[in-house]
Coordinates of C-alpha atoms in Angstrom, one line a residue:
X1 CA -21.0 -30.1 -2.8
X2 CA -24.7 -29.4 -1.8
X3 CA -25.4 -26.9 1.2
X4 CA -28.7 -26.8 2.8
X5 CA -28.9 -23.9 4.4
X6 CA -31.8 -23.0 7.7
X7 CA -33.2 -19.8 8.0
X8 CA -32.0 -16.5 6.8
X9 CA -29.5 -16.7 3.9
X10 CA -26.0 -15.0 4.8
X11 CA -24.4 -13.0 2.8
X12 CA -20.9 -14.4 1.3
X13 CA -18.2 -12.0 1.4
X14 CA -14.4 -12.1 1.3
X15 CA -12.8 -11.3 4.8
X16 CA -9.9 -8.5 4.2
X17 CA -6.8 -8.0 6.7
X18 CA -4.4 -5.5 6.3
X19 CA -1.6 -5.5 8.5
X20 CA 0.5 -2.8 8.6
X21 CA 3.5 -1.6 10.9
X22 CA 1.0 0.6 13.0
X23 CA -2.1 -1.2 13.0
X24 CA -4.5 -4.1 11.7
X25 CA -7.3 -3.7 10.1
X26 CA -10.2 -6.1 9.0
X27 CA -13.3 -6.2 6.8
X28 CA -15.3 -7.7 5.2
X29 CA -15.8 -6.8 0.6
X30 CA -17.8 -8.4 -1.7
X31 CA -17.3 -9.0 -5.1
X32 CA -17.4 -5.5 -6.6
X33 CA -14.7 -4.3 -3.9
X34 CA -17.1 -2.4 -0.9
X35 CA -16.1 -2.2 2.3
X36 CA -19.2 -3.7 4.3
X37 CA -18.0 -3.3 7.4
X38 CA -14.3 -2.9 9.6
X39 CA -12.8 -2.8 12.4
X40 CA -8.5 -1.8 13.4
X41 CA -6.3 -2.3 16.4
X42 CA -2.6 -1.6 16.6
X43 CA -0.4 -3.8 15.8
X44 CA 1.6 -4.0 19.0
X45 CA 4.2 -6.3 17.3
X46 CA 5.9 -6.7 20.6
X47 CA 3.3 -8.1 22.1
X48 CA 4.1 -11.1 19.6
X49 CA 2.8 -12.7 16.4
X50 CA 0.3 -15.2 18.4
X51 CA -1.6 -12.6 20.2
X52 CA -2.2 -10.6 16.7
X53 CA -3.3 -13.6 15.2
X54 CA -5.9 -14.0 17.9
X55 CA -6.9 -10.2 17.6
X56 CA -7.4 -10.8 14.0
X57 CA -9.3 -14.1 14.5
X58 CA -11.4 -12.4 17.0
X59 CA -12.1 -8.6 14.6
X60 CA -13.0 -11.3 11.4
X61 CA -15.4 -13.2 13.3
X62 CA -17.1 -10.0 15.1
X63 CA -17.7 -8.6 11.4
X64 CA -18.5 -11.3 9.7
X65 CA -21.4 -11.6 12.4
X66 CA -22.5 -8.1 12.7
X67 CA -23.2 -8.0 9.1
X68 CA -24.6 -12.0 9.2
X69 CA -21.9 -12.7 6.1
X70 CA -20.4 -16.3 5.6
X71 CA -16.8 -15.8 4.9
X72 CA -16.0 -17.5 1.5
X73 CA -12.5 -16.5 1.6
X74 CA -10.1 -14.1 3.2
X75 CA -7.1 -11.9 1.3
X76 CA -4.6 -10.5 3.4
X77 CA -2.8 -7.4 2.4
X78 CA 0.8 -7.0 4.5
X79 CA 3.8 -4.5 4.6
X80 CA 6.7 -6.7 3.2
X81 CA 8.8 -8.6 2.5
X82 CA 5.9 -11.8 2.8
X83 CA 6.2 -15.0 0.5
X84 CA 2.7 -14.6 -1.6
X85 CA 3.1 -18.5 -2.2
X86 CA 3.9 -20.5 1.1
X87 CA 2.0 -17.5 3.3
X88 CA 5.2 -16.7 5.4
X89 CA 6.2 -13.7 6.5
X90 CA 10.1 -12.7 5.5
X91 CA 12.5 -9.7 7.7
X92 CA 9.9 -6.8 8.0
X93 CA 11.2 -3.8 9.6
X94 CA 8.4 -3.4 11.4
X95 CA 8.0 -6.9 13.4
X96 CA 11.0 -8.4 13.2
X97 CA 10.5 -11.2 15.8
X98 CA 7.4 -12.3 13.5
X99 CA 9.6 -13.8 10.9
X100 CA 8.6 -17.2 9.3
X101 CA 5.5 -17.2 10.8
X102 CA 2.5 -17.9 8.5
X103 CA -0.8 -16.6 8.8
X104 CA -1.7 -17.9 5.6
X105 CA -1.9 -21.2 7.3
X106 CA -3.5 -20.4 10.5
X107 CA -6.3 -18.3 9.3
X108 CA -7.1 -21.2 7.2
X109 CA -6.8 -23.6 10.1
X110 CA -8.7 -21.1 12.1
X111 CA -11.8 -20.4 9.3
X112 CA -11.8 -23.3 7.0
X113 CA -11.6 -21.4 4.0
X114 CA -8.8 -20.4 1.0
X115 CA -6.5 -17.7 2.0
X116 CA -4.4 -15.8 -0.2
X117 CA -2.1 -13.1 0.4
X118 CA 0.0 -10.6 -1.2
X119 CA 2.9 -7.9 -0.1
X120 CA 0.2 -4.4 0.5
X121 CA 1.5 -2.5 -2.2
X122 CA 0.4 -5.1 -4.5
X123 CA -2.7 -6.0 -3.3
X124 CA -3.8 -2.1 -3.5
X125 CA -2.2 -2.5 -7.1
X126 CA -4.9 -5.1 -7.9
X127 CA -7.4 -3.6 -6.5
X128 CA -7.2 0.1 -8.6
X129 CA -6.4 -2.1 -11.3
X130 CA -9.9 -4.3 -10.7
X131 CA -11.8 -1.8 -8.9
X132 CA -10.6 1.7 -9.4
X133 CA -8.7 4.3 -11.1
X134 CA -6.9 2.1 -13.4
X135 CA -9.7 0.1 -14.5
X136 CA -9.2 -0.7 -18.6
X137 CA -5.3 0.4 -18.2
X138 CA -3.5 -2.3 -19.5
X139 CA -0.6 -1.7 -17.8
X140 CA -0.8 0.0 -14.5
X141 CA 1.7 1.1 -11.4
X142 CA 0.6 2.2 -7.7
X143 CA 2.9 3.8 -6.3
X144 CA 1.9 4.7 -2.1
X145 CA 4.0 7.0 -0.7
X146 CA 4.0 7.1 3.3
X147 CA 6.0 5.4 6.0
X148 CA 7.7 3.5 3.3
X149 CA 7.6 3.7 -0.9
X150 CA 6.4 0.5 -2.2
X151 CA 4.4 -0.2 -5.9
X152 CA 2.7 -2.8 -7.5
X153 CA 3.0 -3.8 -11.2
X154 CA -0.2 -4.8 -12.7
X155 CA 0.3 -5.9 -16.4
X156 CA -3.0 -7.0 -18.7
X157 CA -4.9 -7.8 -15.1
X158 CA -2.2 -9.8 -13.7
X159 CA 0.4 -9.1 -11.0
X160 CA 3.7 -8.5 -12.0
X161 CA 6.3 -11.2 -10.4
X162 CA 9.8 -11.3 -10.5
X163 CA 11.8 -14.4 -10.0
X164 CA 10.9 -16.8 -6.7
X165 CA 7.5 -14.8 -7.0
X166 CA 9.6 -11.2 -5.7
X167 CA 8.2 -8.4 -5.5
X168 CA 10.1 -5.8 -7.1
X169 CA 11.4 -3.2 -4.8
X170 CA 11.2 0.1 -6.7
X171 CA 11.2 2.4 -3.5
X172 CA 14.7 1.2 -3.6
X173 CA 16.4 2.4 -6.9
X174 CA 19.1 5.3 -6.0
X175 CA 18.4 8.7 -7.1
X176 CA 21.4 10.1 -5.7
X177 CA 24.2 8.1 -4.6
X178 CA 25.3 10.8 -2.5
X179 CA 22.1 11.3 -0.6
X180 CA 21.3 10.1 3.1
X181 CA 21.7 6.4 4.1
X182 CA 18.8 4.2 4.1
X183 CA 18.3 1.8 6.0
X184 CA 18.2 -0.7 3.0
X185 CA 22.4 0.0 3.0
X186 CA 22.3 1.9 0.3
X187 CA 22.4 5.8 -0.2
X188 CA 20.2 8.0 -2.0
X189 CA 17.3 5.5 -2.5
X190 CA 14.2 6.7 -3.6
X191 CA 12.3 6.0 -0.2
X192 CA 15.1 7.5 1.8
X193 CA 14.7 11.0 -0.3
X194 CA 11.2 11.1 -0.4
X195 CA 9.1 8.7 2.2
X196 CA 7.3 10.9 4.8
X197 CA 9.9 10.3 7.1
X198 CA 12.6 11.2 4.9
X199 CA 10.5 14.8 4.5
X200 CA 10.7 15.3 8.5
X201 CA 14.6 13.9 8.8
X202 CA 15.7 16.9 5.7
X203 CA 13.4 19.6 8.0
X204 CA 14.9 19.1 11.2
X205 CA 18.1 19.1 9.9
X206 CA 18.0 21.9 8.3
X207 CA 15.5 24.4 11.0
X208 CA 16.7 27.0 13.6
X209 CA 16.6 26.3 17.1
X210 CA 14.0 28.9 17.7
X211 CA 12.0 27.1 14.8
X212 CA 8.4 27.4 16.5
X213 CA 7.4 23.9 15.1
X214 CA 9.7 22.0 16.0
X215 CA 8.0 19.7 18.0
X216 CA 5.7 16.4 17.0
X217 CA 7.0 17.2 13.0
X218 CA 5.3 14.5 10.8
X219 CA 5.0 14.8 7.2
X220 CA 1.2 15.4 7.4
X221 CA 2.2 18.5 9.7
X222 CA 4.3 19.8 7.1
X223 CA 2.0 19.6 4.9
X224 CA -0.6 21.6 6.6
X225 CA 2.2 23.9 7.9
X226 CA 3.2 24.9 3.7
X227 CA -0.6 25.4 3.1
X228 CA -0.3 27.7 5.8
X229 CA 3.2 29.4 4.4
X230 CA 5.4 28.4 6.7
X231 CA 8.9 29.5 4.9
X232 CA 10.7 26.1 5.8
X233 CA 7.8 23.9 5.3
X234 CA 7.6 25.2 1.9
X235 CA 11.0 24.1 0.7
X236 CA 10.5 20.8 1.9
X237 CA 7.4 20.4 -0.2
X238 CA 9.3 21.7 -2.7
X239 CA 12.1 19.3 -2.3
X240 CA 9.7 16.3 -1.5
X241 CA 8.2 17.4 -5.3
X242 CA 11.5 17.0 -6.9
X243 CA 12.4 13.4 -5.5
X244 CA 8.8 12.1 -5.9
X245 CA 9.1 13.6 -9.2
X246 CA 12.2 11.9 -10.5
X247 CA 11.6 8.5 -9.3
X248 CA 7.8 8.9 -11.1
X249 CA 9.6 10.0 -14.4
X250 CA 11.8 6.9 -14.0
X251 CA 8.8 4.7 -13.8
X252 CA 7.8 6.7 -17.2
X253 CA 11.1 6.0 -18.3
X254 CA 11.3 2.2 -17.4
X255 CA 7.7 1.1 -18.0
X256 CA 5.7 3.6 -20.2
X257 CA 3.1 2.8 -18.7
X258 CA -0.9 3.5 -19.4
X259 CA -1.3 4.4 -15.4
X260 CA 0.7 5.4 -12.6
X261 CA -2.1 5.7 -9.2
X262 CA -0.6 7.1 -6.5
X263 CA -2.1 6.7 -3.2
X264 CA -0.7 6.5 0.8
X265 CA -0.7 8.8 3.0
X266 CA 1.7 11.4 1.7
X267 CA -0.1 11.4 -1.3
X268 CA -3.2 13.1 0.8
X269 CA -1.7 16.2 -0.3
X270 CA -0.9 15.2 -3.5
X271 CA -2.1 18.9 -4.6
X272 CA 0.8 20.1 -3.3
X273 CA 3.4 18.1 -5.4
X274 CA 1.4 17.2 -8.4
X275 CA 2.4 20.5 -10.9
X276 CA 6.2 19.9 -10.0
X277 CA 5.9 16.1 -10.3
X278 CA 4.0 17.1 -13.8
X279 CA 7.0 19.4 -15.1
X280 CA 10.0 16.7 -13.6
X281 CA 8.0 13.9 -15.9
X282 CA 8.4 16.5 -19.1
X283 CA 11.0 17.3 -18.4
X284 CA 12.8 13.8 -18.1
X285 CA 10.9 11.0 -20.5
X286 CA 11.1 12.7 -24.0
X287 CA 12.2 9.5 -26.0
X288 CA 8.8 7.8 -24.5
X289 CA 4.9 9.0 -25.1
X290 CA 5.0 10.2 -21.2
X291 CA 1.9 12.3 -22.1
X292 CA 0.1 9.7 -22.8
X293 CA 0.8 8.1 -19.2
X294 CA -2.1 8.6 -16.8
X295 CA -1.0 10.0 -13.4
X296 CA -3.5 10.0 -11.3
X297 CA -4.6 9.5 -7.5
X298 CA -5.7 5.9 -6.0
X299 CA -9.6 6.1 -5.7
X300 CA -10.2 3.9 -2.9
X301 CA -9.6 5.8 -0.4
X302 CA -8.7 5.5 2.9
X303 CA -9.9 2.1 2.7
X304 CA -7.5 0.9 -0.5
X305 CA -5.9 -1.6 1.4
X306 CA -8.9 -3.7 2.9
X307 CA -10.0 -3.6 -0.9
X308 CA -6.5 -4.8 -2.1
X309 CA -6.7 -7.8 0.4
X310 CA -9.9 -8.8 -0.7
X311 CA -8.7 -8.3 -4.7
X312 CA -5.7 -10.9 -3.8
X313 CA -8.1 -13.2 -3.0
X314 CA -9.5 -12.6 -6.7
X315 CA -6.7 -12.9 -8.3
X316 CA -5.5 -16.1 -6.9
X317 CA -8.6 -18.2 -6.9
X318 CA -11.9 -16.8 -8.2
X319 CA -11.9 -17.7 -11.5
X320 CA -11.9 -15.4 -15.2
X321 CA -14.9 -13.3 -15.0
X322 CA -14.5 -12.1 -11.1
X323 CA -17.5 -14.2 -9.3
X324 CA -16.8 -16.3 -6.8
X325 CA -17.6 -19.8 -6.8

């Protein structure tokens, strides 16, 4: 319909929520993926799903009028499993007492507006696909390595879905049967072998009492610990290579694709796995062209996410040709 509008014209932009085990994050993008402005919390999931709903209500609306935007839309970007289609969230680890709620439905109750959301890996998956480093890659795969492995399919522009609209769970193929239990049921799974966590569990079980780091290990310390030399910290780069490595080359091996972009957190020091990642790949996908397969490092930065929530929004309703209505 017609809007009049009074005085100064606001800016429409697509309001982006990320919510992750650890914290929330909002902000508003407009249509050629920038960040205009954001604001986080934690998630504090046991302080319950209503009161993070009116955190989230209350970040959108304090960006959306510190930059004077209209919110046209808002994407939502959330650690899974989350139904894409009805909105609600499924068992997630990381809140489990949030299950079957829907914030698809109250945000747009609360803002009036189309909401669209999409399990995080995938919505970051869009967004280098749109936006980033797999722009004109047919057929891409992110792949973020941190708390968790999860990946995205992209495929000519569009989302890969699997049956019921799943998303695939490829941090959950077994590399080793006989490796450590995950938490999935299974042993040897990909995420349990090489998910930050999984690089902290293999340290500690294997340093001396006397080790002088032993304290506050995260993966991110053990990084900075093998730039440093640190003997111990140094094999478990090494090892964190290998596992990173073979699960990559099985990508190769599945997909062939054009793109794999890596990004998460682990993948900040990507510079120290990248040559052995490189090597597993040739070494393990000679029946497909894996040299022609890009592998390179999400672009977006820090704030990939946001950017992937606001993408969703994209991809369900804006339509060909990326402006919004």
């Amino acid at each position: 319909g017609m809007e009049i509008r009074f005085g100064r014209e606001r800016v429409r932009m697509i309001g982006a929520v990320d919510i992750g085990g650890t914290k929330i994050a909002v902000g508003l993008v407009d249509d050629d993926g920038r960040v205009l402005s954001r604001a986080e919390c934690p998630t504090d999931a046991e302080r319950g799903y209503r009161e993070a709903l009116a955190r989230t209500e209350h970040m959108l609306r304090a960006t959306a009028a510190a930059s004077n935007a209209e919110l046209t839309g808002i994407g939502i970007g959330s650690t899974g499993p989350v139904d894409p289609f009805t909105g609600e969230i499924g068992d997630v680890n990381f809140f489990p007492a949030w299950r079957g709620q829907n914030p698809v439905a109250d945000l747009t109750r609360i803002f009036g507006v189309q909401v669209a959301m999409e399990n995080d890996a995938d919505a970051a998956a869009l967004a280098e696909a749109a936006w980033g480093a797999g722009k004109d890659k047919q057929r891409l795969i992110y792949v973020t390595v941190g708390t968790g492995i999860g990946a995205g399919i992209v495929l000519d522009g569009r989302l890969y879905r699997g049956v019921d609209g799943a998303h695939p769970e490829i941090g959950h193929h077994v590399i080793d049967a006989s490796g450590p239990l995950c938490m999935c049921g299974f042993h040897g799974c990909w995420e349990s072998l090489a998910a930050g966590p999984a690089m902290v569990s293999w340290l500690e079980s294997v340093m001396p009492k006397d080790y002088p780091h032993r304290d506050h290990l995260t993966a991110k310390r053990i990084c900075e610990l093998a730039r440093e030399g640190d003997v111990l910290a140094l094999q478990a780069v090494d090892r964190e290579a290998r596992y990173l490595g073979l699960g990559l080359a099985n990508l190769v091996t599945l997909f062939a694709p054009d793109a794999i972009v890596l990004g998460g957190s682990v993948m900040k020091s990507a510079v120290l796995f990248l040559e052995e990642i490189r090597k597993t790949i040739c070494r393990c996908c000679r029946f497909v062209p894996y040299e022609k397969t890009d592998l390179t490092l999400a672009s977006l930065g820090e704030d990939a996410n946001l950017i992937g929530a606001a993408r969703a929004w994209h991809h369900r309703f804006a339509q060909e040709g990326g402006q919004h209505a």
